[in-house]
mmCIF file of C-alpha atoms in Angstrom:
data_model
loop_
_atom_site.group_PDB
_atom_site.id
_atom_site.type_symbol
_atom_site.label_atom_id
_atom_site.label_comp_id
_atom_site.label_asym_id
_atom_site.label_seq_id
_atom_site.Cartn_x
_atom_site.Cartn_y
_atom_site.Cartn_z
ATOM 1 C CA SER A 515 0.285 -0.008 0.044
ATOM 2 C CA LEU A 516 1.062 3.348 -0.072
ATOM 3 C CA GLY A 517 0.999 4.179 3.545
ATOM 4 C CA GLU A 518 3.876 1.434 3.925
ATOM 5 C CA MET A 519 5.956 2.741 0.684
ATOM 6 C CA SER A 520 9.062 4.644 1.443
ATOM 7 C CA THR A 521 9.451 8.510 0.168
ATOM 8 C CA MET A 522 11.351 7.294 -2.707
ATOM 9 C CA ALA A 523 9.115 4.812 -3.750
ATOM 10 C CA ARG A 524 6.265 7.153 -3.782
ATOM 11 C CA SER A 525 8.519 9.622 -6.010
ATOM 12 C CA ARG A 526 9.335 6.886 -8.445
ATOM 13 C CA LEU A 527 6.025 5.521 -8.547
ATOM 14 C CA LEU A 528 4.624 9.163 -9.099
ATOM 15 C CA ALA A 529 7.126 9.696 -11.912
ATOM 16 C CA LEU A 530 6.169 6.282 -13.598
ATOM 17 C CA SER A 531 2.602 7.988 -13.729
ATOM 18 C CA ARG A 532 3.798 10.762 -14.901
ATOM 19 C CA ALA A 533 5.788 9.656 -17.859
ATOM 20 C CA ALA A 534 2.493 6.811 -18.793
ATOM 21 C CA TRP A 535 0.599 9.692 -18.963
ATOM 22 C CA ALA A 536 2.828 11.895 -21.027
ATOM 23 C CA GLY A 537 3.420 8.980 -23.188
ATOM 24 C CA ALA A 538 -0.683 8.210 -23.432
ATOM 25 C CA ARG A 539 -0.806 11.698 -24.435
ATOM 26 C CA LEU A 540 1.436 12.101 -27.215
ATOM 27 C CA THR A 541 -0.266 8.758 -28.424
ATOM 28 C CA ALA A 542 -3.493 10.428 -28.261
ATOM 29 C CA LEU A 543 -2.039 13.956 -30.189
ATOM 30 C CA HIS A 544 -0.759 11.837 -32.981
ATOM 31 C CA THR A 545 -3.267 9.415 -33.501
ATOM 32 C CA SER A 546 -5.829 11.939 -33.350
ATOM 33 C CA HIS A 547 -7.304 14.651 -35.761
ATOM 34 C CA ALA A 548 -4.716 17.237 -34.610
ATOM 35 C CA THR A 549 -2.000 15.807 -36.469
ATOM 36 C CA GLN A 550 -3.657 15.936 -39.763
ATOM 37 C CA GLY A 551 -1.845 18.864 -41.715
ATOM 38 C CA LEU A 552 1.282 18.851 -39.595
ATOM 39 C CA PRO A 553 4.373 18.611 -41.314
ATOM 40 C CA ALA A 554 6.383 15.664 -41.310
ATOM 41 C CA SER A 555 9.317 16.772 -39.650
ATOM 42 C CA LEU A 556 7.237 17.367 -36.432
ATOM 43 C CA LEU A 557 5.263 14.442 -36.642
ATOM 44 C CA HIS A 558 8.640 12.843 -36.852
ATOM 45 C CA ARG A 559 9.889 14.567 -33.994
ATOM 46 C CA LEU A 560 6.533 13.765 -31.940
ATOM 47 C CA GLN A 561 7.031 10.195 -32.854
ATOM 48 C CA CYS A 562 10.752 9.882 -31.934
ATOM 49 C CA GLU A 563 9.206 11.707 -28.352
ATOM 50 C CA GLN A 564 6.448 8.804 -28.020
ATOM 51 C CA LYS A 565 9.324 5.881 -28.251
ATOM 52 C CA LEU A 566 11.584 8.338 -25.925
ATOM 53 C CA ASN A 567 8.789 8.232 -23.516
ATOM 54 C CA SER A 568 8.146 4.652 -23.931
ATOM 55 C CA LEU A 569 11.691 3.598 -23.395
ATOM 56 C CA THR A 570 11.946 6.108 -20.361
ATOM 57 C CA VAL A 571 8.829 4.121 -18.781
ATOM 58 C CA CYS A 572 10.030 0.970 -19.689
ATOM 59 C CA ALA A 573 13.417 1.876 -17.477
ATOM 60 C CA LEU A 574 12.102 3.814 -14.714
ATOM 61 C CA ILE A 575 9.706 0.287 -14.289
ATOM 62 C CA ARG A 576 12.737 -2.206 -14.639
ATOM 63 C CA SER A 577 14.811 0.137 -12.434
ATOM 64 C CA GLU A 578 11.932 -0.003 -9.770
ATOM 65 C CA TYR A 579 11.547 -3.911 -10.013
ATOM 66 C CA THR A 580 15.423 -4.459 -9.849
ATOM 67 C CA THR A 581 15.493 -2.005 -6.491
ATOM 68 C CA SER A 582 12.517 -3.094 -5.087
ATOM 69 C CA ALA A 583 13.579 -7.006 -5.834
ATOM 70 C CA ARG A 584 17.149 -5.828 -4.128
ATOM 71 C CA LEU A 585 15.861 -4.449 -1.289
ATOM 72 C CA GLN A 586 13.135 -7.526 -0.637
ATOM 73 C CA ALA A 587 16.645 -9.938 -0.903
ATOM 74 C CA ALA A 588 18.521 -7.799 1.588
ATOM 75 C CA SER A 589 15.535 -7.530 4.221
ATOM 76 C CA VAL A 590 15.267 -11.377 3.891
ATOM 77 C CA PRO A 591 17.834 -13.316 6.446
ATOM 78 C CA ASP A 592 19.860 -15.905 4.479
ATOM 79 C CA TYR A 593 20.748 -18.600 7.043
ATOM 80 C CA SER A 594 20.896 -21.244 4.067
ATOM 81 C CA LYS A 595 25.148 -21.529 5.385
ATOM 82 C CA GLU A 596 24.168 -22.453 8.470
ATOM 83 C CA VAL A 597 21.437 -25.121 7.140
ATOM 84 C CA GLU A 598 24.412 -26.639 4.938
ATOM 85 C CA ASP A 599 26.669 -26.692 7.950
ATOM 86 C CA ILE A 600 23.995 -28.741 10.031
ATOM 87 C CA ASN A 601 23.438 -31.272 7.173
ATOM 88 C CA ALA A 602 26.432 -31.797 6.553
ATOM 89 C CA LEU A 603 27.030 -32.369 10.557
ATOM 90 C CA PHE A 604 23.710 -34.306 10.073
ATOM 91 C CA ALA A 605 25.314 -36.718 7.735
ATOM 92 C CA GLU A 606 28.587 -37.160 9.608
ATOM 93 C CA ALA A 607 26.714 -37.710 12.957
ATOM 94 C CA ARG A 608 24.378 -40.552 11.136
ATOM 95 C CA ASP A 609 27.683 -41.685 9.849
ATOM 96 C CA GLU A 610 29.293 -42.332 13.410
ATOM 97 C CA ILE A 611 26.644 -43.741 14.630
ATOM 98 C CA ASP A 612 26.858 -46.303 12.053
ATOM 99 C CA TYR A 613 30.227 -47.018 12.416
ATOM 100 C CA ALA A 614 29.722 -47.024 16.503
ATOM 101 C CA ARG A 615 27.066 -50.413 15.763
ATOM 102 C CA GLU A 616 29.378 -51.833 13.223
ATOM 103 C CA ASP A 617 31.816 -51.535 16.057
ATOM 104 C CA ALA A 618 29.573 -52.994 19.040
ATOM 105 C CA GLU A 619 31.309 -56.355 19.525
ATOM 106 C CA THR A 620 34.733 -54.756 19.037
ATOM 107 C CA VAL A 621 36.954 -53.431 21.284
ATOM 108 C CA TYR A 622 36.655 -49.949 19.330
ATOM 109 C CA PHE A 623 32.989 -49.825 20.800
ATOM 110 C CA ASN A 624 33.406 -46.906 23.392
ATOM 111 C CA GLU A 625 36.147 -45.206 21.317
ATOM 112 C CA SER A 626 33.251 -45.060 18.638
ATOM 113 C CA VAL A 627 30.218 -43.786 20.683
ATOM 114 C CA ALA A 628 32.320 -41.185 22.236
ATOM 115 C CA GLU A 629 33.241 -40.055 18.641
ATOM 116 C CA ALA A 630 29.590 -40.117 17.442
ATOM 117 C CA LYS A 631 28.657 -38.205 20.880
ATOM 118 C CA LYS A 632 30.649 -35.331 19.966
ATOM 119 C CA VAL A 633 29.461 -35.137 16.306
ATOM 120 C CA VAL A 634 25.819 -35.738 17.235
ATOM 121 C CA ASP A 635 25.985 -32.978 20.124
ATOM 122 C CA ASP A 636 27.777 -30.748 17.733
ATOM 123 C CA CYS A 637 25.066 -31.009 15.410
ATOM 124 C CA LEU A 638 22.587 -30.788 17.870
ATOM 125 C CA GLY A 639 24.150 -27.806 19.265
ATOM 126 C CA LYS A 640 24.157 -25.825 16.022
ATOM 127 C CA TRP A 641 20.939 -26.567 15.255
ATOM 128 C CA GLN A 642 19.617 -25.130 18.771
ATOM 129 C CA SER A 643 21.908 -22.077 18.083
ATOM 130 C CA LEU A 644 20.622 -21.702 14.652
ATOM 131 C CA LEU A 645 17.002 -21.673 15.810
ATOM 132 C CA SER A 646 17.380 -19.211 18.891
ATOM 133 C CA SER A 647 18.915 -16.646 16.311
ATOM 134 C CA LEU A 648 15.745 -16.658 14.098
ATOM 135 C CA PRO A 649 12.485 -14.921 14.409
ATOM 136 C CA GLU A 650 9.354 -17.225 15.095
ATOM 137 C CA GLU A 651 7.833 -17.489 11.543
ATOM 138 C CA ASP A 652 11.589 -18.560 10.236
ATOM 139 C CA LYS A 653 12.136 -20.745 13.336
ATOM 140 C CA GLY A 654 8.541 -22.332 12.355
ATOM 141 C CA ARG A 655 9.437 -22.976 8.713
ATOM 142 C CA LEU A 656 12.841 -24.433 9.728
ATOM 143 C CA VAL A 657 11.241 -26.951 12.582
ATOM 144 C CA ARG A 658 8.775 -27.913 9.753
ATOM 145 C CA SER A 659 11.402 -28.809 7.086
ATOM 146 C CA MET A 660 14.206 -30.163 9.567
ATOM 147 C CA GLY A 661 12.778 -30.901 12.724
ATOM 148 C CA LEU A 662 11.828 -34.740 12.279
ATOM 149 C CA LYS A 663 15.505 -35.264 10.918
ATOM 150 C CA MET A 664 17.050 -33.576 14.113
ATOM 151 C CA GLU A 665 14.567 -35.634 16.512
ATOM 152 C CA GLN A 666 15.774 -38.972 14.399
ATOM 153 C CA LEU A 667 19.079 -37.806 15.151
ATOM 154 C CA LYS A 668 18.509 -37.901 19.010
ATOM 155 C CA ALA A 669 16.673 -41.091 18.637
ATOM 156 C CA GLU A 670 19.391 -42.936 16.865
ATOM 157 C CA PHE A 671 22.198 -41.946 19.039
ATOM 158 C CA ASP A 672 19.761 -42.585 22.295
ATOM 159 C CA GLU A 673 19.466 -46.162 21.042
ATOM 160 C CA LEU A 674 22.980 -46.753 20.329
ATOM 161 C CA ALA A 675 23.937 -45.051 24.019
ATOM 162 C CA LYS A 676 21.420 -47.594 25.626
ATOM 163 C CA THR A 677 23.604 -50.244 24.024
ATOM 164 C CA HIS A 678 26.415 -48.975 24.730
ATOM 165 C CA LEU A 679 25.402 -49.412 28.503
ATOM 166 C CA GLU A 680 24.048 -52.410 28.665
ATOM 167 C CA ASP A 681 27.312 -53.294 27.455
ATOM 168 C CA HIS A 682 29.496 -51.895 30.515
#
């Protein structure tokens, strides 16, 4: 709405509407009876002004659209790098849990469980840190898209830890 627009955006919109109105006037003038009997050079000048006006309107619209898109992109927080890091840690944690399961009946089991715990804790810590830094709307969206994976990771490690306790 106009109330939410910045002063700069309002002035650009006003310039767009004036340019569009001027272009419409030139078109109307060119097609009306008022141009009959005008010298060819004047008609040509009017046509050139109309084309220039059209180009100006297009340039203003393109500029406004680009500026608006940049402002919107700048205002949306980008946490994709953090999500990528968490996904990489998630994959590593799942691998460590699998390695620990494979080592269940070996002397390496304690070491494998400790390594799995370290990576799982790191992944879940970064997950919690990211969630706490986000606004509620983004937090809800991220929990809906990744929350189940994180709960799965917790459950898988808890199962491994239970196995580890039973062996000792």
